[in-house]
Amino acid sequence: MVDDRFGVTAHEGLDLAEVEHALERLAGLHAEAGYAVVSPTHLFRAELMLDLYGEDIRGRAFLFPGGGGGEELCLRPDFTVPVVLAHAAQGWDRPARYAYQGPVFRRQEPGSTRPVEYLQAGIENLGAADAATADSQVFSLTLKGIAEIGPEAIRVTTGDLGIPFALLEALAMPARRRQRLRRHFWRPARFRGLLDAAVRGPEAPSPRRADLIAALGAPDPVAAVATHAAAAGEITGLRELDELVSRAERLAGAEAEPPMPAEQAELIEAVTEVAGPSGEALSQLRRLTAEAGADITAALDRFEARLDALNRSGVDAEDLSFDAAFGRNLEYYDGFVFEVLAEGRTDLPPLAGGGRFDAMTRQLGAAHAIPAVGAMIRPEAALLARRGAA
């Protein structure tokens, strides 16, 4: 049965019993695969959560005045960070598998018909030494869950953020440029704009920006930035001042950057344009990077090992759709990613999705990055897709 805390409400075309039954079937699959049930709380410290989720989710979070410390709290926008925090409370250095079910909360655009509260049922695999096998198991179990409660006609897209990130590391460029490109990889138009701007080189700053950058050269740069900002009416508190100083430092760093070589931008674009069956994509990526002298062998070997593990699990990995530019919209992913859509149902959100997020564990306090991969299913969307296909 569904826990009363979930507050499950039937979507149009669904009834509560139907949703409960789907959750029970998914819970059975996860238990059979060895995943222990965990039930994180609904509210978390906003600053911690939103720094990990990134800009897209930050703008859709529900924020509230906090507890005794005065900080803001955030209703969970998904389960991954809460589950990892629950794991950390018991100790980082132990492998564990968790399953969860419950509501998540995201604000929607005015006029949107999508719910602000909806269910997720998913799994997180932490600490597994064999990353390829763990990726394969999470992916296969998620597809099995969709087969249990969702439609037959689905479209699966996979990607691997470890490949473009490894390419950025392999190419010689200023560290801040690398950080900007990595940060905006999830926003293709912005990413392409950054590449174009890097090739053109720095433009002359506006008078206002020039004054802000110049303030950093004063004997007391923080005071100088504060004076500049106060004159412009930009300061409303100490946090805003800190952010403005950081912005001035970023602007100054960008001004000092040399233009990006055109062939470097062309290689990045060529790699991110690779799409098609996974086996062909792997061969193409090896050829492109070898010809350019960019050594990302380790990332491509991980891709190949994952395809081998998927083949062993019964997935036709060579033909699995791969898109090197695919990254989902959560900034904590840093490796294998995937998403499942209902074929022909553009009115529905993704039925499932997930990926690898090793680096996030270190951001949450682990002494070193812990192997971590997980995925979620949206049971209500899967049921609606199945009913529409019936």
PDB file of N, CA, C and O in Angstrom, residues 183-223:
ATOM      1  N   ARG A 183      29.921  23.838 -16.920  1.00  0.00           N
ATOM      2  CA  ARG A 183      28.715  24.244 -16.199  1.00  0.00           C
ATOM      3  C   ARG A 183      27.512  24.373 -17.120  1.00  0.00           C
ATOM      4  O   ARG A 183      26.376  24.099 -16.724  1.00  0.00           O
ATOM      5  N   HIS A 184      27.754  24.810 -18.363  1.00  0.00           N
ATOM      6  CA  HIS A 184      26.637  25.092 -19.265  1.00  0.00           C
ATOM      7  C   HIS A 184      26.426  24.002 -20.310  1.00  0.00           C
ATOM      8  O   HIS A 184      25.668  24.209 -21.269  1.00  0.00           O
ATOM      9  N   PHE A 185      27.044  22.842 -20.134  1.00  0.00           N
ATOM     10  CA  PHE A 185      26.876  21.777 -21.116  1.00  0.00           C
ATOM     11  C   PHE A 185      25.411  21.374 -21.272  1.00  0.00           C
ATOM     12  O   PHE A 185      24.972  20.977 -22.343  1.00  0.00           O
ATOM     13  N   TRP A 186      24.639  21.487 -20.174  1.00  0.00           N
ATOM     14  CA  TRP A 186      23.228  21.083 -20.189  1.00  0.00           C
ATOM     15  C   TRP A 186      22.346  22.050 -20.981  1.00  0.00           C
ATOM     16  O   TRP A 186      21.194  21.755 -21.239  1.00  0.00           O
ATOM     17  N   ARG A 187      22.875  23.216 -21.322  1.00  0.00           N
ATOM     18  CA  ARG A 187      22.111  24.220 -22.071  1.00  0.00           C
ATOM     19  C   ARG A 187      22.780  24.420 -23.429  1.00  0.00           C
ATOM     20  O   ARG A 187      23.688  25.249 -23.569  1.00  0.00           O
ATOM     21  N   PRO A 188      22.378  23.636 -24.445  1.00  0.00           N
ATOM     22  CA  PRO A 188      23.106  23.609 -25.726  1.00  0.00           C
ATOM     23  C   PRO A 188      23.316  24.975 -26.360  1.00  0.00           C
ATOM     24  O   PRO A 188      24.416  25.271 -26.850  1.00  0.00           O
ATOM     25  N   ALA A 189      22.291  25.833 -26.369  1.00  0.00           N
ATOM     26  CA  ALA A 189      22.435  27.142 -27.006  1.00  0.00           C
ATOM     27  C   ALA A 189      23.490  27.974 -26.272  1.00  0.00           C
ATOM     28  O   ALA A 189      24.338  28.627 -26.902  1.00  0.00           O
ATOM     29  N   ARG A 190      23.444  27.953 -24.945  1.00  0.00           N
ATOM     30  CA  ARG A 190      24.422  28.691 -24.151  1.00  0.00           C
ATOM     31  C   ARG A 190      25.817  28.119 -24.353  1.00  0.00           C
ATOM     32  O   ARG A 190      26.802  28.864 -24.485  1.00  0.00           O
ATOM     33  N   PHE A 191      25.928  26.792 -24.402  1.00  0.00           N
ATOM     34  CA  PHE A 191      27.214  26.124 -24.600  1.00  0.00           C
ATOM     35  C   PHE A 191      27.830  26.542 -25.929  1.00  0.00           C
ATOM     36  O   PHE A 191      29.009  26.900 -25.999  1.00  0.00           O
ATOM     37  N   ARG A 192      27.025  26.517 -27.004  1.00  0.00           N
ATOM     38  CA  ARG A 192      27.525  26.922 -28.326  1.00  0.00           C
ATOM     39  C   ARG A 192      27.922  28.395 -28.327  1.00  0.00           C
ATOM     40  O   ARG A 192      28.915  28.785 -28.947  1.00  0.00           O
ATOM     41  N   GLY A 193      27.128  29.221 -27.638  1.00  0.00           N
ATOM     42  CA  GLY A 193      27.463  30.635 -27.552  1.00  0.00           C
ATOM     43  C   GLY A 193      28.790  30.868 -26.859  1.00  0.00           C
ATOM     44  O   GLY A 193      29.574  31.743 -27.265  1.00  0.00           O
ATOM     45  N   LEU A 194      29.069  30.090 -25.808  1.00  0.00           N
ATOM     46  CA  LEU A 194      30.342  30.212 -25.104  1.00  0.00           C
ATOM     47  C   LEU A 194      31.513  29.802 -25.993  1.00  0.00           C
ATOM     48  O   LEU A 194      32.584  30.432 -25.964  1.00  0.00           O
ATOM     49  N   LEU A 195      31.321  28.750 -26.787  1.00  0.00           N
ATOM     50  CA  LEU A 195      32.374  28.338 -27.720  1.00  0.00           C
ATOM     51  C   LEU A 195      32.661  29.435 -28.730  1.00  0.00           C
ATOM     52  O   LEU A 195      33.824  29.771 -29.002  1.00  0.00           O
ATOM     53  N   ASP A 196      31.602  29.985 -29.315  1.00  0.00           N
ATOM     54  CA  ASP A 196      31.777  31.053 -30.306  1.00  0.00           C
ATOM     55  C   ASP A 196      32.492  32.255 -29.692  1.00  0.00           C
ATOM     56  O   ASP A 196      33.396  32.846 -30.299  1.00  0.00           O
ATOM     57  N   ALA A 197      32.074  32.636 -28.470  1.00  0.00           N
ATOM     58  CA  ALA A 197      32.690  33.783 -27.806  1.00  0.00           C
ATOM     59  C   ALA A 197      34.154  33.505 -27.489  1.00  0.00           C
ATOM     60  O   ALA A 197      35.005  34.408 -27.569  1.00  0.00           O
ATOM     61  N   ALA A 198      34.479  32.265 -27.126  1.00  0.00           N
ATOM     62  CA  ALA A 198      35.865  31.923 -26.804  1.00  0.00           C
ATOM     63  C   ALA A 198      36.752  32.040 -28.046  1.00  0.00           C
ATOM     64  O   ALA A 198      37.904  32.494 -27.954  1.00  0.00           O
ATOM     65  N   VAL A 199      36.234  31.625 -29.189  1.00  0.00           N
ATOM     66  CA  VAL A 199      37.011  31.721 -30.424  1.00  0.00           C
ATOM     67  C   VAL A 199      37.219  33.188 -30.815  1.00  0.00           C
ATOM     68  O   VAL A 199      38.302  33.588 -31.251  1.00  0.00           O
ATOM     69  N   ARG A 200      36.187  34.025 -30.635  1.00  0.00           N
ATOM     70  CA  ARG A 200      36.312  35.442 -30.969  1.00  0.00           C
ATOM     71  C   ARG A 200      37.283  36.145 -30.037  1.00  0.00           C
ATOM     72  O   ARG A 200      37.931  37.123 -30.410  1.00  0.00           O
ATOM     73  N   GLY A 201      37.382  35.696 -28.817  1.00  0.00           N
ATOM     74  CA  GLY A 201      38.229  36.364 -27.838  1.00  0.00           C
ATOM     75  C   GLY A 201      37.452  37.414 -27.070  1.00  0.00           C
ATOM     76  O   GLY A 201      36.312  37.750 -27.418  1.00  0.00           O
ATOM     77  N   PRO A 202      38.036  37.956 -26.006  1.00  0.00           N
ATOM     78  CA  PRO A 202      37.314  38.911 -25.153  1.00  0.00           C
ATOM     79  C   PRO A 202      36.954  40.189 -25.898  1.00  0.00           C
ATOM     80  O   PRO A 202      37.741  40.696 -26.702  1.00  0.00           O
ATOM     81  N   GLU A 203      35.748  40.667 -25.632  1.00  0.00           N
ATOM     82  CA  GLU A 203      35.310  41.948 -26.183  1.00  0.00           C
ATOM     83  C   GLU A 203      35.565  43.049 -25.162  1.00  0.00           C
ATOM     84  O   GLU A 203      35.684  42.791 -23.964  1.00  0.00           O
ATOM     85  N   ALA A 204      35.638  44.281 -25.648  1.00  0.00           N
ATOM     86  CA  ALA A 204      35.832  45.407 -24.736  1.00  0.00           C
ATOM     87  C   ALA A 204      34.649  45.485 -23.778  1.00  0.00           C
ATOM     88  O   ALA A 204      33.488  45.447 -24.206  1.00  0.00           O
ATOM     89  N   PRO A 205      34.893  45.563 -22.466  1.00  0.00           N
ATOM     90  CA  PRO A 205      33.784  45.598 -21.511  1.00  0.00           C
ATOM     91  C   PRO A 205      33.052  46.933 -21.567  1.00  0.00           C
ATOM     92  O   PRO A 205      33.601  47.949 -21.989  1.00  0.00           O
ATOM     93  N   SER A 206      31.813  46.916 -21.140  1.00  0.00           N
ATOM     94  CA  SER A 206      31.053  48.157 -21.016  1.00  0.00           C
ATOM     95  C   SER A 206      31.708  49.023 -19.945  1.00  0.00           C
ATOM     96  O   SER A 206      32.462  48.516 -19.099  1.00  0.00           O
ATOM     97  N   PRO A 207      31.446  50.338 -19.959  1.00  0.00           N
ATOM     98  CA  PRO A 207      32.040  51.204 -18.918  1.00  0.00           C
ATOM     99  C   PRO A 207      31.733  50.720 -17.509  1.00  0.00           C
ATOM    100  O   PRO A 207      32.600  50.773 -16.621  1.00  0.00           O
ATOM    101  N   ARG A 208      30.530  50.228 -17.297  1.00  0.00           N
ATOM    102  CA  ARG A 208      30.146  49.768 -15.956  1.00  0.00           C
ATOM    103  C   ARG A 208      30.957  48.538 -15.548  1.00  0.00           C
ATOM    104  O   ARG A 208      31.450  48.443 -14.419  1.00  0.00           O
ATOM    105  N   ARG A 209      31.106  47.596 -16.495  1.00  0.00           N
ATOM    106  CA  ARG A 209      31.899  46.409 -16.195  1.00  0.00           C
ATOM    107  C   ARG A 209      33.372  46.770 -16.013  1.00  0.00           C
ATOM    108  O   ARG A 209      34.061  46.193 -15.160  1.00  0.00           O
ATOM    109  N   ALA A 210      33.848  47.691 -16.838  1.00  0.00           N
ATOM    110  CA  ALA A 210      35.243  48.100 -16.721  1.00  0.00           C
ATOM    111  C   ALA A 210      35.523  48.698 -15.345  1.00  0.00           C
ATOM    112  O   ALA A 210      36.572  48.433 -14.726  1.00  0.00           O
ATOM    113  N   ASP A 211      34.583  49.499 -14.840  1.00  0.00           N
ATOM    114  CA  ASP A 211      34.754  50.080 -13.501  1.00  0.00           C
ATOM    115  C   ASP A 211      34.759  48.989 -12.430  1.00  0.00           C
ATOM    116  O   ASP A 211      35.524  49.053 -11.461  1.00  0.00           O
ATOM    117  N   LEU A 212      33.898  48.000 -12.605  1.00  0.00           N
ATOM    118  CA  LEU A 212      33.821  46.916 -11.634  1.00  0.00           C
ATOM    119  C   LEU A 212      35.124  46.127 -11.617  1.00  0.00           C
ATOM    120  O   LEU A 212      35.667  45.799 -10.551  1.00  0.00           O
ATOM    121  N   ILE A 213      35.664  45.826 -12.792  1.00  0.00           N
ATOM    122  CA  ILE A 213      36.931  45.097 -12.880  1.00  0.00           C
ATOM    123  C   ILE A 213      38.065  45.926 -12.286  1.00  0.00           C
ATOM    124  O   ILE A 213      38.919  45.416 -11.547  1.00  0.00           O
ATOM    125  N   ALA A 214      38.061  47.232 -12.579  1.00  0.00           N
ATOM    126  CA  ALA A 214      39.113  48.101 -12.059  1.00  0.00           C
ATOM    127  C   ALA A 214      39.107  48.153 -10.540  1.00  0.00           C
ATOM    128  O   ALA A 214      40.162  48.303  -9.906  1.00  0.00           O
ATOM    129  N   ALA A 215      37.928  48.018  -9.939  1.00  0.00           N
ATOM    130  CA  ALA A 215      37.830  48.059  -8.474  1.00  0.00           C
ATOM    131  C   ALA A 215      38.626  46.950  -7.817  1.00  0.00           C
ATOM    132  O   ALA A 215      39.094  47.095  -6.673  1.00  0.00           O
ATOM    133  N   LEU A 216      38.841  45.845  -8.532  1.00  0.00           N
ATOM    134  CA  LEU A 216      39.610  44.740  -7.956  1.00  0.00           C
ATOM    135  C   LEU A 216      41.069  45.107  -7.765  1.00  0.00           C
ATOM    136  O   LEU A 216      41.773  44.478  -6.976  1.00  0.00           O
ATOM    137  N   GLY A 217      41.541  46.130  -8.486  1.00  0.00           N
ATOM    138  CA  GLY A 217      42.940  46.537  -8.353  1.00  0.00           C
ATOM    139  C   GLY A 217      43.190  47.517  -7.237  1.00  0.00           C
ATOM    140  O   GLY A 217      44.343  47.917  -7.003  1.00  0.00           O
ATOM    141  N   ALA A 218      42.160  47.921  -6.514  1.00  0.00           N
ATOM    142  CA  ALA A 218      42.319  48.872  -5.417  1.00  0.00           C
ATOM    143  C   ALA A 218      43.002  48.191  -4.227  1.00  0.00           C
ATOM    144  O   ALA A 218      42.986  46.962  -4.102  1.00  0.00           O
ATOM    145  N   PRO A 219      43.617  49.001  -3.318  1.00  0.00           N
ATOM    146  CA  PRO A 219      44.253  48.415  -2.125  1.00  0.00           C
ATOM    147  C   PRO A 219      43.288  47.555  -1.311  1.00  0.00           C
ATOM    148  O   PRO A 219      43.680  46.529  -0.751  1.00  0.00           O
ATOM    149  N   ASP A 220      42.015  47.980  -1.223  1.00  0.00           N
ATOM    150  CA  ASP A 220      40.982  47.189  -0.549  1.00  0.00           C
ATOM    151  C   ASP A 220      39.905  46.884  -1.592  1.00  0.00           C
ATOM    152  O   ASP A 220      38.936  47.634  -1.740  1.00  0.00           O
ATOM    153  N   PRO A 221      40.064  45.792  -2.357  1.00  0.00           N
ATOM    154  CA  PRO A 221      39.150  45.536  -3.475  1.00  0.00           C
ATOM    155  C   PRO A 221      37.708  45.333  -3.048  1.00  0.00           C
ATOM    156  O   PRO A 221      36.793  45.769  -3.756  1.00  0.00           O
ATOM    157  N   VAL A 222      37.477  44.711  -1.902  1.00  0.00           N
ATOM    158  CA  VAL A 222      36.095  44.489  -1.460  1.00  0.00           C
ATOM    159  C   VAL A 222      35.413  45.818  -1.187  1.00  0.00           C
ATOM    160  O   VAL A 222      34.267  46.053  -1.605  1.00  0.00           O
ATOM    161  N   ALA A 223      36.117  46.717  -0.509  1.00  0.00           N
ATOM    162  CA  ALA A 223      35.546  48.034  -0.229  1.00  0.00           C
ATOM    163  C   ALA A 223      35.313  48.804  -1.517  1.00  0.00           C
ATOM    164  O   ALA A 223      34.300  49.500  -1.669  1.00  0.00           O
TER     165      ALA A 223
END
